[in-house]
C-alpha cells in the first residue's frame, strides 16, 4: 500500500509556472506507475499525464502536451508535474495517483492540491 501527499499548488497568473510534487510512502515506489489527474469545478475528473516506472515512458493529455512535464525521482519517492504556460482553463484540483505494476486501476490517490490560474 502507498500513501500520496501532493504539494506545490497555488495562485498564478496566466503564462506562469508551477511545479507540483507528490510524495509517496513505502519502499516499493519504483514498482508503481504514477499519474496526475485534475478536476475543475462542475466537471468530471480528467487525466493529465502519466509516467511509467522509468522516466522515458510518459504520456500526456492533448490539452497539456508541450506545456506540462511529468517526472519522477525513485530515490526520493516523489513524482513531479512541471506546469508551464499556464492558462485559466488549467484551474483545478490536481490529484496524484498510483497504479500497481501489472494492474489496470489507479488504486491509490492523494488528497489533491488546488491550482488557480488568473487571467
mmCIF file of C-alpha atoms in Angstrom:
data_model
loop_
_atom_site.group_PDB
_atom_site.id
_atom_site.type_symbol
_atom_site.label_atom_id
_atom_site.label_comp_id
_atom_site.label_asym_id
_atom_site.label_seq_id
_atom_site.Cartn_x
_atom_site.Cartn_y
_atom_site.Cartn_z
ATOM 1 C CA UNK A 1 0.000 0.000 0.000
ATOM 2 C CA UNK A 2 1.166 3.553 -0.635
ATOM 3 C CA UNK A 3 0.111 6.934 0.709
ATOM 4 C CA UNK A 4 0.375 10.005 -1.504
ATOM 5 C CA UNK A 5 0.689 13.652 -0.459
ATOM 6 C CA UNK A 6 0.587 16.431 -3.047
ATOM 7 C CA UNK A 7 2.053 19.905 -2.636
ATOM 8 C CA UNK A 8 3.004 22.911 -4.715
ATOM 9 C CA UNK A 9 -0.371 24.241 -5.745
ATOM 10 C CA UNK A 10 -1.276 27.900 -5.538
ATOM 11 C CA UNK A 11 -2.400 31.005 -7.375
ATOM 12 C CA UNK A 12 -0.515 32.044 -10.504
ATOM 13 C CA UNK A 13 -1.142 34.432 -13.384
ATOM 14 C CA UNK A 14 -1.781 33.148 -16.876
ATOM 15 C CA UNK A 15 1.502 32.356 -18.585
ATOM 16 C CA UNK A 16 3.174 31.493 -15.318
ATOM 17 C CA UNK A 17 4.566 28.226 -13.998
ATOM 18 C CA UNK A 18 4.100 25.920 -11.042
ATOM 19 C CA UNK A 19 5.682 22.630 -10.047
ATOM 20 C CA UNK A 20 3.563 20.102 -8.204
ATOM 21 C CA UNK A 21 5.118 17.379 -6.097
ATOM 22 C CA UNK A 22 3.661 14.108 -4.890
ATOM 23 C CA UNK A 23 5.498 12.343 -2.091
ATOM 24 C CA UNK A 24 4.813 8.651 -1.657
ATOM 25 C CA UNK A 25 5.276 6.482 1.399
ATOM 26 C CA UNK A 26 6.573 2.946 1.298
ATOM 27 C CA UNK A 27 9.581 1.114 -0.059
ATOM 28 C CA UNK A 28 8.099 -0.033 -3.359
ATOM 29 C CA UNK A 29 7.519 3.309 -5.081
ATOM 30 C CA UNK A 30 9.508 2.259 -8.122
ATOM 31 C CA UNK A 31 7.029 -0.544 -8.835
ATOM 32 C CA UNK A 32 4.141 1.872 -9.371
ATOM 33 C CA UNK A 33 3.042 3.664 -12.490
ATOM 34 C CA UNK A 34 2.186 7.231 -11.486
ATOM 35 C CA UNK A 35 -0.194 9.798 -12.894
ATOM 36 C CA UNK A 36 -1.692 13.211 -12.395
ATOM 37 C CA UNK A 37 -5.392 13.918 -12.785
ATOM 38 C CA UNK A 38 -7.355 17.121 -12.263
ATOM 39 C CA UNK A 39 -10.902 18.140 -11.519
ATOM 40 C CA UNK A 40 -12.289 21.583 -12.244
ATOM 41 C CA UNK A 41 -15.434 22.897 -10.519
ATOM 42 C CA UNK A 42 -18.537 21.338 -12.019
ATOM 43 C CA UNK A 43 -16.532 18.990 -14.223
ATOM 44 C CA UNK A 44 -15.509 15.365 -14.083
ATOM 45 C CA UNK A 45 -12.013 14.361 -13.119
ATOM 46 C CA UNK A 46 -9.739 14.132 -16.149
ATOM 47 C CA UNK A 47 -6.392 12.561 -16.917
ATOM 48 C CA UNK A 48 -3.421 14.925 -17.233
ATOM 49 C CA UNK A 49 -0.232 12.857 -17.504
ATOM 50 C CA UNK A 50 1.273 9.535 -16.566
ATOM 51 C CA UNK A 51 4.753 8.084 -16.162
ATOM 52 C CA UNK A 52 5.897 4.508 -16.086
ATOM 53 C CA UNK A 53 8.419 3.003 -13.749
ATOM 54 C CA UNK A 54 11.149 4.571 -15.859
ATOM 55 C CA UNK A 55 11.214 8.209 -16.869
ATOM 56 C CA UNK A 56 11.264 7.530 -20.601
ATOM 57 C CA UNK A 57 7.711 6.217 -20.553
ATOM 58 C CA UNK A 58 5.389 9.225 -20.382
ATOM 59 C CA UNK A 59 2.032 10.160 -21.860
ATOM 60 C CA UNK A 60 0.060 13.409 -21.812
ATOM 61 C CA UNK A 61 -3.424 14.647 -22.425
ATOM 62 C CA UNK A 62 -3.599 16.720 -25.592
ATOM 63 C CA UNK A 63 -4.675 19.756 -23.574
ATOM 64 C CA UNK A 64 -1.340 19.894 -21.703
ATOM 65 C CA UNK A 65 1.093 18.399 -24.225
ATOM 66 C CA UNK A 66 4.075 20.665 -24.744
ATOM 67 C CA UNK A 67 3.315 22.704 -21.603
ATOM 68 C CA UNK A 68 3.418 20.140 -18.779
ATOM 69 C CA UNK A 69 6.172 17.664 -17.934
ATOM 70 C CA UNK A 70 5.815 14.697 -15.617
ATOM 71 C CA UNK A 71 8.899 13.224 -13.986
ATOM 72 C CA UNK A 72 9.821 11.024 -11.064
ATOM 73 C CA UNK A 73 12.673 10.563 -8.616
ATOM 74 C CA UNK A 74 12.542 6.997 -7.345
ATOM 75 C CA UNK A 75 15.266 7.665 -4.785
ATOM 76 C CA UNK A 76 13.075 10.390 -3.260
ATOM 77 C CA UNK A 77 9.767 8.506 -3.732
ATOM 78 C CA UNK A 78 8.406 11.579 -5.499
ATOM 79 C CA UNK A 79 6.663 12.359 -8.756
ATOM 80 C CA UNK A 80 6.516 15.880 -10.167
ATOM 81 C CA UNK A 81 4.386 17.845 -12.576
ATOM 82 C CA UNK A 82 6.086 20.881 -14.055
ATOM 83 C CA UNK A 83 3.408 23.172 -15.465
ATOM 84 C CA UNK A 84 4.430 25.993 -17.799
ATOM 85 C CA UNK A 85 2.452 28.498 -19.854
ATOM 86 C CA UNK A 86 -0.498 28.047 -17.551
ATOM 87 C CA UNK A 87 -3.953 29.021 -18.741
ATOM 88 C CA UNK A 88 -7.100 29.885 -16.769
ATOM 89 C CA UNK A 89 -8.621 26.612 -18.000
ATOM 90 C CA UNK A 90 -5.896 24.739 -16.112
ATOM 91 C CA UNK A 91 -7.569 25.826 -12.867
ATOM 92 C CA UNK A 92 -8.497 22.669 -10.947
ATOM 93 C CA UNK A 93 -7.685 20.459 -8.016
ATOM 94 C CA UNK A 94 -4.774 18.275 -9.082
ATOM 95 C CA UNK A 95 -4.516 14.719 -7.806
ATOM 96 C CA UNK A 96 -1.633 12.304 -7.794
ATOM 97 C CA UNK A 97 -2.437 8.613 -8.323
ATOM 98 C CA UNK A 98 -0.530 5.325 -8.204
ATOM 99 C CA UNK A 99 -1.200 2.173 -10.209
ATOM 100 C CA UNK A 100 0.486 -1.005 -9.072
ATOM 101 C CA UNK A 101 2.530 -2.693 -11.798
ATOM 102 C CA UNK A 102 0.514 -5.324 -13.603
ATOM 103 C CA UNK A 103 -2.870 -3.819 -12.766
ATOM 104 C CA UNK A 104 -5.206 -1.555 -14.719
ATOM 105 C CA UNK A 105 -6.593 0.683 -12.000
ATOM 106 C CA UNK A 106 -5.151 3.624 -10.122
ATOM 107 C CA UNK A 107 -5.680 2.221 -6.664
ATOM 108 C CA UNK A 108 -4.153 4.975 -4.567
ATOM 109 C CA UNK A 109 -4.925 8.693 -4.597
ATOM 110 C CA UNK A 110 -3.690 11.779 -2.825
ATOM 111 C CA UNK A 111 -5.883 14.423 -1.245
ATOM 112 C CA UNK A 112 -5.327 16.934 -4.037
ATOM 113 C CA UNK A 113 -3.772 20.380 -4.336
ATOM 114 C CA UNK A 114 -5.534 23.451 -5.702
ATOM 115 C CA UNK A 115 -4.139 25.240 -8.746
ATOM 116 C CA UNK A 116 -5.739 28.549 -9.687
ATOM 117 C CA UNK A 117 -4.693 30.450 -12.803
ATOM 118 C CA UNK A 118 -5.897 34.039 -13.058
ATOM 119 C CA UNK A 119 -6.388 35.809 -16.376
#
